[in-house]
Short mmCIF file of C-alpha atoms in Angstrom, two decimals:
data_model
loop_
_atom_site.label_atom_id
_atom_site.label_comp_id
_atom_site.label_asym_id
_atom_site.label_seq_id
_atom_site.Cartn_x
_atom_site.Cartn_y
_atom_site.Cartn_z
CA MET A 1215 0.83 46.35 -30.92
CA LYS A 1216 -0.39 43.28 -29.20
CA ARG A 1217 2.30 40.71 -28.56
CA LYS A 1218 1.72 37.49 -30.44
CA ARG A 1219 2.48 34.08 -28.93
CA PHE A 1220 4.14 31.61 -31.30
CA THR A 1221 4.19 27.86 -30.81
CA GLU A 1222 7.29 25.75 -31.36
CA GLU A 1223 5.85 24.43 -34.63
CA GLN A 1224 5.26 27.98 -35.97
CA ILE A 1225 8.75 29.07 -34.94
CA ILE A 1226 10.35 26.09 -36.69
CA ALA A 1227 8.28 26.90 -39.81
CA VAL A 1228 9.60 30.50 -39.85
CA LEU A 1229 13.30 29.64 -39.51
CA PRO A 1230 13.66 27.87 -42.93
CA GLU A 1231 12.62 31.15 -44.64
CA HIS A 1232 15.57 32.88 -43.04
CA GLU A 1233 17.88 30.04 -44.00
CA ALA A 1234 16.57 30.29 -47.60
CA GLY A 1235 17.92 33.86 -47.88
CA ALA A 1236 15.18 36.13 -46.54
CA LYS A 1237 16.50 39.13 -44.70
CA ALA A 1238 16.05 39.15 -40.93
CA GLY A 1239 14.44 42.61 -40.89
CA ASP A 1240 11.87 41.76 -43.57
CA LEU A 1241 11.09 38.44 -41.92
CA ALA A 1242 10.70 40.07 -38.49
CA ARG A 1243 8.30 42.75 -39.88
CA MET A 1244 6.31 40.05 -41.68
CA HIS A 1245 5.69 38.06 -38.48
CA GLY A 1246 5.48 41.03 -36.11
CA VAL A 1247 8.56 40.32 -34.02
CA SER A 1248 11.89 42.01 -33.47
CA GLU A 1249 15.12 40.92 -35.09
CA ALA A 1250 16.51 39.98 -31.68
CA THR A 1251 13.60 37.63 -31.15
CA LEU A 1252 14.23 36.09 -34.53
CA TYR A 1253 17.89 35.44 -33.68
CA ASN A 1254 16.88 34.00 -30.29
CA TRP A 1255 14.59 31.57 -32.12
CA LYS A 1256 17.43 30.60 -34.39
CA ALA A 1257 19.78 30.00 -31.44
CA LYS A 1258 17.22 27.82 -29.68
CA TYR A 1259 15.46 25.99 -32.50
CA GLY A 1260 17.97 26.12 -35.38
CA GLY A 1261 18.38 22.81 -37.17
CA MET A 1262 15.35 21.23 -35.48
CA ASP A 1263 12.21 19.81 -37.02
CA VAL A 1264 8.69 19.61 -35.55
CA SER A 1265 9.23 16.20 -33.88
CA ASP A 1266 12.35 17.46 -32.15
CA ALA A 1267 10.41 20.47 -30.86
CA LYS A 1268 7.65 18.27 -29.48
CA ARG A 1269 10.22 16.08 -27.72
CA LEU A 1270 11.92 19.17 -26.27
CA LYS A 1271 8.56 20.47 -25.07
CA ALA A 1272 7.81 17.16 -23.37
CA LEU A 1273 11.21 17.19 -21.69
CA GLU A 1274 10.64 20.72 -20.43
CA ASP A 1275 7.21 19.80 -19.05
CA GLU A 1276 8.61 16.73 -17.34
CA ASN A 1277 11.49 18.75 -15.93
CA ALA A 1278 9.03 21.31 -14.54
CA LYS A 1279 7.00 18.56 -12.90
CA LEU A 1280 10.13 17.04 -11.37
CA LYS A 1281 11.20 20.43 -10.05
CA LYS A 1282 7.79 20.98 -8.50
CA LEU A 1283 7.81 17.47 -6.96
CA LEU A 1284 11.31 18.03 -5.57
CA ALA A 1285 10.30 21.36 -4.15
CA ASP A 1286 7.24 19.80 -2.48
CA GLN A 1287 9.35 17.01 -1.01
CA MET A 1288 11.93 19.47 0.30
CA LEU A 1289 9.18 21.58 1.78
CA GLU A 1290 7.57 18.52 3.42
CA ALA A 1291 10.97 17.44 4.81
CA ALA A 1292 11.50 20.91 6.24
CA ALA A 1293 8.02 20.87 7.78
CA LEU A 1294 8.56 17.44 9.34
CA LYS A 1295 11.96 18.56 10.62
CA GLU A 1296 10.24 21.51 12.22
CA LEU A 1297 7.90 19.06 13.98
CA LEU A 1298 10.62 16.53 14.82
CA PHE A 1299 10.28 16.85 18.62
CA LYS A 1300 6.50 17.32 18.70
CA LYS A 1301 4.20 14.38 19.45
CA MET A 1302 1.34 14.38 16.94
CA VAL A 1303 -0.91 11.92 18.76
CA GLY A 1304 -4.49 13.06 19.07
CA PRO A 1305 -6.50 15.92 17.54
CA ALA A 1306 -5.19 18.60 19.91
CA ALA A 1307 -1.56 17.84 19.04
CA LYS A 1308 -2.32 17.89 15.31
CA ARG A 1309 -4.11 21.24 15.61
CA GLU A 1310 -1.07 22.63 17.38
CA ALA A 1311 1.24 21.22 14.67
CA VAL A 1312 -0.79 22.78 11.86
CA ALA A 1313 -0.83 26.15 13.62
CA HIS A 1314 2.93 25.91 14.14
CA LEU A 1315 3.59 25.22 10.43
CA GLN A 1316 1.33 28.07 9.38
CA ALA A 1317 3.03 30.51 11.76
CA VAL A 1318 6.67 29.49 11.23
CA MET A 1319 6.79 28.38 7.58
CA GLY A 1320 3.86 30.34 6.18
CA LEU A 1321 2.13 27.25 4.80
CA SER A 1322 -1.53 27.16 3.95
CA GLU A 1323 -3.90 25.12 6.05
CA ARG A 1324 -4.47 22.66 3.20
CA ARG A 1325 -0.76 21.98 2.67
CA ALA A 1326 0.03 21.75 6.39
CA CYS A 1327 -2.80 19.22 6.83
CA SER A 1328 -1.53 17.15 3.92
CA PHE A 1329 1.96 17.03 5.43
CA ILE A 1330 0.88 15.69 8.82
CA GLY A 1331 -2.07 13.62 7.56
CA ALA A 1332 -4.82 15.56 9.33
CA ASP A 1333 -8.38 16.21 8.23
CA ARG A 1334 -9.18 19.91 7.77
CA LYS A 1335 -12.55 19.45 9.50
CA MET A 1336 -10.74 18.13 12.57
CA ILE A 1337 -8.33 21.09 12.51
CA ARG A 1338 -11.19 23.60 12.35
CA TYR A 1339 -13.23 21.87 15.05
CA ARG A 1340 -13.70 23.81 18.28
CA SER A 1341 -14.76 22.03 21.46
CA ARG A 1342 -18.15 22.87 22.92
CA ARG A 1343 -17.47 21.36 26.34
CA PRO A 1344 -18.18 23.59 29.33
CA PRO A 1345 -15.06 24.84 31.15
CA GLU A 1346 -16.00 22.99 34.41
CA THR A 1347 -14.06 25.56 36.41
CA GLU A 1348 -15.45 24.63 39.82
CA LEU A 1349 -14.81 20.89 39.39
CA ARG A 1350 -11.27 21.55 38.14
CA GLY A 1351 -10.60 23.81 41.10
CA ARG A 1352 -11.88 21.28 43.62
CA LEU A 1353 -9.85 18.51 41.96
CA ARG A 1354 -6.70 20.64 42.17
CA ASP A 1355 -7.38 21.42 45.83
CA LEU A 1356 -7.79 17.74 46.71
CA ALA A 1357 -4.67 16.83 44.74
CA ASN A 1358 -2.68 19.50 46.57
CA GLU A 1359 -3.94 18.28 49.92
CA ARG A 1360 -3.12 14.63 49.08
CA ARG A 1361 -0.26 14.82 46.64
CA ARG A 1362 0.30 11.06 46.45
CA PHE A 1363 -3.33 10.20 45.63
CA GLY A 1364 -4.15 9.07 42.10
CA TYR A 1365 -7.33 9.85 40.19
CA ARG A 1366 -9.22 6.83 41.56
CA ARG A 1367 -8.93 7.89 45.19
CA LEU A 1368 -9.61 11.53 44.26
CA PHE A 1369 -12.73 10.30 42.46
CA ILE A 1370 -13.89 8.53 45.65
CA LEU A 1371 -13.33 11.71 47.68
CA LEU A 1372 -15.30 13.78 45.15
CA ARG A 1373 -18.15 11.26 45.21
CA ARG A 1374 -18.30 11.56 48.99
CA GLU A 1375 -18.83 15.30 48.50
CA GLY A 1376 -21.75 14.65 46.15
CA GLU A 1377 -20.02 15.14 42.77
CA PRO A 1378 -22.07 13.20 40.14
CA SER A 1379 -19.36 13.09 37.44
CA GLY A 1380 -18.12 9.67 36.34
CA ILE A 1381 -14.60 8.39 36.69
CA ASN A 1382 -13.81 8.95 33.00
CA ARG A 1383 -14.51 12.67 33.27
CA ILE A 1384 -12.47 12.91 36.47
CA TYR A 1385 -9.60 11.10 34.75
CA ARG A 1386 -9.75 13.48 31.77
CA LEU A 1387 -9.67 16.57 33.98
CA TYR A 1388 -6.97 14.95 36.10
CA ARG A 1389 -4.76 14.54 33.02
CA GLU A 1390 -5.57 17.98 31.59
CA GLU A 1391 -4.65 19.67 34.87
CA GLY A 1392 -1.31 17.82 34.97
CA LEU A 1393 -1.95 16.16 38.33
CA THR A 1394 -0.41 12.78 37.48
CA VAL A 1395 1.55 11.39 40.43
CA ARG A 1396 5.23 10.86 39.73
CA LYS A 1397 6.02 7.16 39.82
CA ARG A 1398 8.88 6.13 42.01
CA ARG A 1399 11.33 3.44 41.03
CA ALA A 1400 9.86 -0.03 41.52
CA ARG A 1401 11.63 -2.48 43.75
CA ARG A 1402 12.38 -6.09 42.94
CA ARG A 1403 9.43 -8.31 43.68
CA ALA A 1404 9.65 -11.47 45.73
CA VAL A 1405 9.66 -14.65 43.64
CA GLY A 1406 8.95 -18.24 44.52
CA THR A 1407 6.02 -20.44 45.45
CA ARG A 1408 4.09 -19.44 48.55
CA ALA A 1409 2.15 -21.81 50.78
CA PRO A 1410 -0.99 -20.09 52.15
CA ILE A 1411 -1.79 -19.81 55.86
CA LEU A 1412 -5.53 -20.13 56.50
CA LEU A 1413 -7.01 -17.57 58.82
CA LYS A 1414 -10.56 -16.65 59.68
CA ALA A 1415 -11.88 -13.61 57.87
CA ARG A 1416 -12.47 -11.46 60.95
CA PRO A 1417 -10.70 -8.70 62.85
CA ASN A 1418 -7.80 -9.74 65.12
CA ALA A 1419 -7.21 -12.92 63.13
CA ARG A 1420 -3.64 -11.87 62.39
CA TRP A 1421 -1.48 -8.84 63.12
CA SER A 1422 1.68 -7.82 61.32
CA LEU A 1423 4.55 -5.87 62.88
CA ASP A 1424 7.46 -4.04 61.29
CA PHE A 1425 9.66 -0.96 61.66
CA VAL A 1426 10.08 1.96 59.28
CA HIS A 1427 12.93 4.47 59.64
CA ASP A 1428 13.29 8.20 59.02
CA GLN A 1429 15.19 11.20 60.38
CA PHE A 1430 14.50 14.63 61.86
CA ALA A 1431 15.48 17.93 60.28
CA CYS A 1432 18.62 17.96 62.44
CA GLY A 1433 19.73 14.60 60.97
CA ARG A 1434 18.99 12.42 64.00
CA ARG A 1435 17.31 9.17 63.05
CA PHE A 1436 14.14 7.71 64.54
CA ARG A 1437 12.00 4.66 63.87
CA VAL A 1438 8.28 3.89 63.85
CA LEU A 1439 6.75 0.60 65.04
CA ASN A 1440 3.74 -0.17 62.83
CA ILE A 1441 1.08 -2.72 63.80
CA VAL A 1442 -1.47 -3.64 61.13
CA ASP A 1443 -4.54 -5.89 61.15
CA ASP A 1444 -4.12 -8.07 58.05
CA VAL A 1445 -7.87 -8.58 57.52
CA THR A 1446 -9.32 -5.09 58.03
CA ARG A 1447 -6.09 -3.29 56.94
CA GLU A 1448 -6.41 -1.01 59.97
CA CYS A 1449 -3.30 0.58 61.40
CA LEU A 1450 -3.67 -0.44 65.03
CA ALA A 1451 -0.65 1.53 66.21
CA ALA A 1452 2.16 3.66 64.77
CA ILE A 1453 4.65 4.37 67.55
CA PRO A 1454 7.59 6.70 66.73
CA ASP A 1455 10.65 6.97 68.98
CA THR A 1456 14.41 7.27 68.75
CA SER A 1457 14.86 3.82 70.25
CA ILE A 1458 12.37 0.96 70.63
CA SER A 1459 13.49 -2.20 72.43
CA GLY A 1460 11.88 -5.61 72.73
CA ARG A 1461 10.48 -4.70 76.15
CA ARG A 1462 8.90 -1.56 74.66
CA VAL A 1463 7.30 -3.67 71.89
CA ALA A 1464 5.90 -6.07 74.49
CA ARG A 1465 4.51 -3.20 76.56
CA GLU A 1466 2.84 -1.59 73.53
CA LEU A 1467 1.29 -4.92 72.52
CA THR A 1468 -0.10 -5.37 76.03
CA ASP A 1469 -1.70 -1.92 75.94
CA LEU A 1470 -3.13 -2.58 72.48
CA ILE A 1471 -4.62 -5.94 73.55
CA SER A 1472 -6.30 -4.28 76.53
CA ARG A 1473 -8.07 -1.88 74.15
CA ARG A 1474 -8.80 -4.11 71.16
CA GLY A 1475 -8.52 -7.73 72.19
CA LYS A 1476 -6.00 -10.52 71.64
CA PRO A 1477 -4.98 -11.63 68.13
CA ASP A 1478 -4.81 -15.24 67.04
CA MET A 1479 -1.43 -14.77 65.38
CA ILE A 1480 1.32 -12.16 65.02
CA VAL A 1481 3.71 -12.12 62.05
CA SER A 1482 7.07 -10.34 61.98
CA ASP A 1483 10.60 -10.61 60.63
CA HIS A 1484 13.70 -11.75 62.55
CA GLY A 1485 14.58 -8.32 63.93
CA THR A 1486 16.38 -8.32 67.28
CA GLU A 1487 13.42 -6.61 68.94
CA PHE A 1488 11.06 -9.39 67.82
CA THR A 1489 13.36 -12.30 68.70
CA SER A 1490 14.37 -10.96 72.11
CA ASN A 1491 13.66 -12.83 75.34
CA ALA A 1492 11.07 -10.20 76.25
CA ILE A 1493 8.97 -10.99 73.16
CA LEU A 1494 9.41 -14.75 73.51
CA ALA A 1495 8.25 -14.59 77.13
CA TRP A 1496 5.38 -12.25 76.24
CA SER A 1497 4.02 -14.56 73.50
CA LYS A 1498 4.21 -17.52 75.86
CA ASP A 1499 2.51 -15.68 78.75
CA HIS A 1500 -0.29 -14.27 76.56
CA ARG A 1501 -0.64 -17.47 74.51
CA VAL A 1502 -0.34 -15.66 71.19
CA GLU A 1503 1.09 -17.59 68.25
CA TRP A 1504 4.06 -15.68 66.83
CA HIS A 1505 5.26 -16.52 63.30
CA TYR A 1506 8.54 -15.35 61.79
CA ILE A 1507 8.88 -14.92 58.04
CA ALA A 1508 11.73 -16.58 56.14
CA PRO A 1509 14.95 -14.52 56.26
CA GLY A 1510 15.29 -12.13 53.34
CA LYS A 1511 11.64 -12.51 52.26
CA PRO A 1512 9.88 -9.27 53.30
CA MET A 1513 6.91 -9.92 51.00
CA GLN A 1514 5.87 -12.78 53.24
CA ASN A 1515 4.89 -9.95 55.57
CA GLY A 1516 3.32 -8.07 52.70
CA TYR A 1517 0.46 -6.30 54.48
CA VAL A 1518 2.62 -4.27 56.83
CA GLU A 1519 5.24 -3.78 54.10
CA SER A 1520 2.54 -2.30 51.87
CA PHE A 1521 1.44 -0.08 54.73
CA ASN A 1522 5.04 1.03 55.26
CA GLY A 1523 5.23 1.97 51.60
CA ARG A 1524 2.07 4.08 51.84
CA MET A 1525 3.34 5.78 55.00
CA ARG A 1526 6.67 6.60 53.41
CA ASP A 1527 5.12 7.77 50.15
CA GLU A 1528 2.33 9.91 51.59
CA LEU A 1529 3.80 11.06 54.92
CA LEU A 1530 7.50 10.55 55.55
CA ASN A 1531 8.68 11.69 52.11
CA GLU A 1532 6.29 14.64 52.17
CA SER A 1533 7.03 15.93 55.69
CA LEU A 1534 9.94 17.49 57.56
CA PHE A 1535 9.95 16.58 61.26
CA PHE A 1536 11.54 18.99 63.76
CA GLY A 1537 11.44 16.72 66.80
CA ILE A 1538 9.91 13.65 68.37
CA ASP A 1539 6.80 15.53 69.54
CA HIS A 1540 6.19 16.87 66.05
CA ALA A 1541 6.65 13.38 64.59
CA ARG A 1542 4.24 11.82 67.10
CA SER A 1543 1.49 14.35 66.39
CA ALA A 1544 1.91 14.19 62.62
CA ILE A 1545 2.01 10.38 62.52
CA ALA A 1546 -1.03 10.11 64.83
CA GLU A 1547 -2.98 12.51 62.63
CA TRP A 1548 -2.01 10.61 59.46
CA ARG A 1549 -2.89 7.25 61.08
CA GLU A 1550 -6.36 8.54 61.97
CA ASP A 1551 -6.81 9.80 58.42
CA PHE A 1552 -5.62 6.44 57.02
CA ASN A 1553 -8.15 4.49 59.09
CA THR A 1554 -11.18 6.76 58.74
CA THR A 1555 -10.84 8.86 55.54
CA ARG A 1556 -8.39 7.40 53.04
CA PRO A 1557 -10.08 5.00 50.55
CA HIS A 1558 -8.35 1.63 50.39
CA SER A 1559 -8.29 0.00 46.94
CA SER A 1560 -8.12 -3.60 48.22
CA LEU A 1561 -11.28 -2.99 50.29
CA GLY A 1562 -13.34 -1.75 47.35
CA TYR A 1563 -12.28 1.84 48.13
CA GLN A 1564 -13.83 1.70 51.58
CA THR A 1565 -11.94 2.99 54.57
CA PRO A 1566 -10.46 0.35 56.92
CA ALA A 1567 -12.68 1.58 59.79
CA ALA A 1568 -15.85 1.34 57.67
CA PHE A 1569 -14.83 -2.10 56.43
CA ALA A 1570 -14.26 -3.30 60.00
CA GLU A 1571 -17.69 -2.04 61.09
CA VAL A 1572 -19.63 -4.02 58.48
CA PHE A 1573 -17.40 -7.08 58.78
CA THR A 1574 -19.23 -10.25 59.82
CA ALA A 1575 -17.57 -12.79 62.07
CA ALA A 1576 -19.37 -15.63 60.28
CA GLY A 1577 -17.22 -15.38 57.14
CA HIS A 1578 -15.52 -18.47 55.71
CA PRO A 1579 -11.74 -18.93 56.06
CA VAL A 1580 -9.72 -17.00 53.50
CA ALA A 1581 -6.30 -18.10 52.21
CA GLN A 1582 -3.73 -15.30 52.43
CA PRO A 1583 -0.18 -15.24 50.99
CA ALA A 1584 2.18 -16.51 53.66
CA PRO A 1585 5.70 -17.90 54.14
CA TYR A 1586 6.84 -20.86 52.08
CA GLY A 1587 9.24 -23.42 53.43
CA VAL A 1588 9.87 -23.72 57.19
CA THR A 1589 8.02 -21.21 59.39
CA GLU A 1590 9.49 -20.60 62.81
CA THR A 1591 7.40 -19.92 65.89
CA ALA A 1592 8.23 -18.34 69.22
CA GLU A 1593 7.95 -21.76 70.93
CA ALA A 1594 10.52 -23.18 68.50
CA LEU A 1595 12.93 -20.38 69.28
CA VAL A 1596 12.47 -20.90 73.04
CA ALA A 1597 13.15 -24.62 72.68
CA ALA A 1598 16.28 -23.85 70.65
CA GLY A 1599 17.58 -21.55 73.40
#
């Protein structure tokens, strides 16, 4: 016998017959139900009228909706908790999040997309870009050879090899291959007003001198005397030794002048080697103006300080020196590479050697950042004793 479905109104209409005296068995056979069903109806709907049944039905429907809404919210909270430590920025991350929810929580694609606010077309999209295996491999090789180069300098090196790709594609591959250079902690910048020193925009207009320190594998320390042309950014000399005195600095400057010519000005700090009697006598004999930066203001000698930072970042921190001979050969090789191969951002990504070759001596004077306040000269120090 086919089971019949009764509405609340029909059930409430049957119950008064039973209350009027009709036997439960006869009433059950009349309506095609069992006596147990009839007693269940009485327990649930006894004493109710049609309006009460409709109100109860509405309450049950509302309760079912609230239960479903609560279940959806709990499920969404669980899904978001599952993705708590995942960054959902960009289509690739959202595709990964949807796949994770489908695999871990068994959600459908539609529900997972609704939870994270993703379009299903975007989730189903598959890239049609070529793999670019050769370009990726060459980019990785260059990045391994020059571990402190960013994507801009790597782009210049690839262009020199004939790669036609633009910088945006190189940057995308650079990020996808995980080649981003780790940033080191920034130092405090110099503050204050600087008064510019005018110099002619030509080679040998001004040289900058400074020392940088390091140590061998055995722990013994050594220092490197760096001499930089402030206009062409060339490293004129990088002299490593365990000890460099003022007389040695004077001798190296004399040798450098014999090969390159005399500078108009030399800038340095107040180190004992640069304020020694040997240097004071040398500057007077060679008639070279020697300027000393203000004490405690290394950025007034910013060109050689920047060069020191590049040397430490790309060479000293990346190399282990086993002796003075090893240090001399490695530093000489890196200096040659810096002058002739490494692109320099302040020169329009030209090399310092190429920039010096095309430099014209007829350029107008250029104002460069220089010491502010009182600037001491070698003649002033000689007069002061």
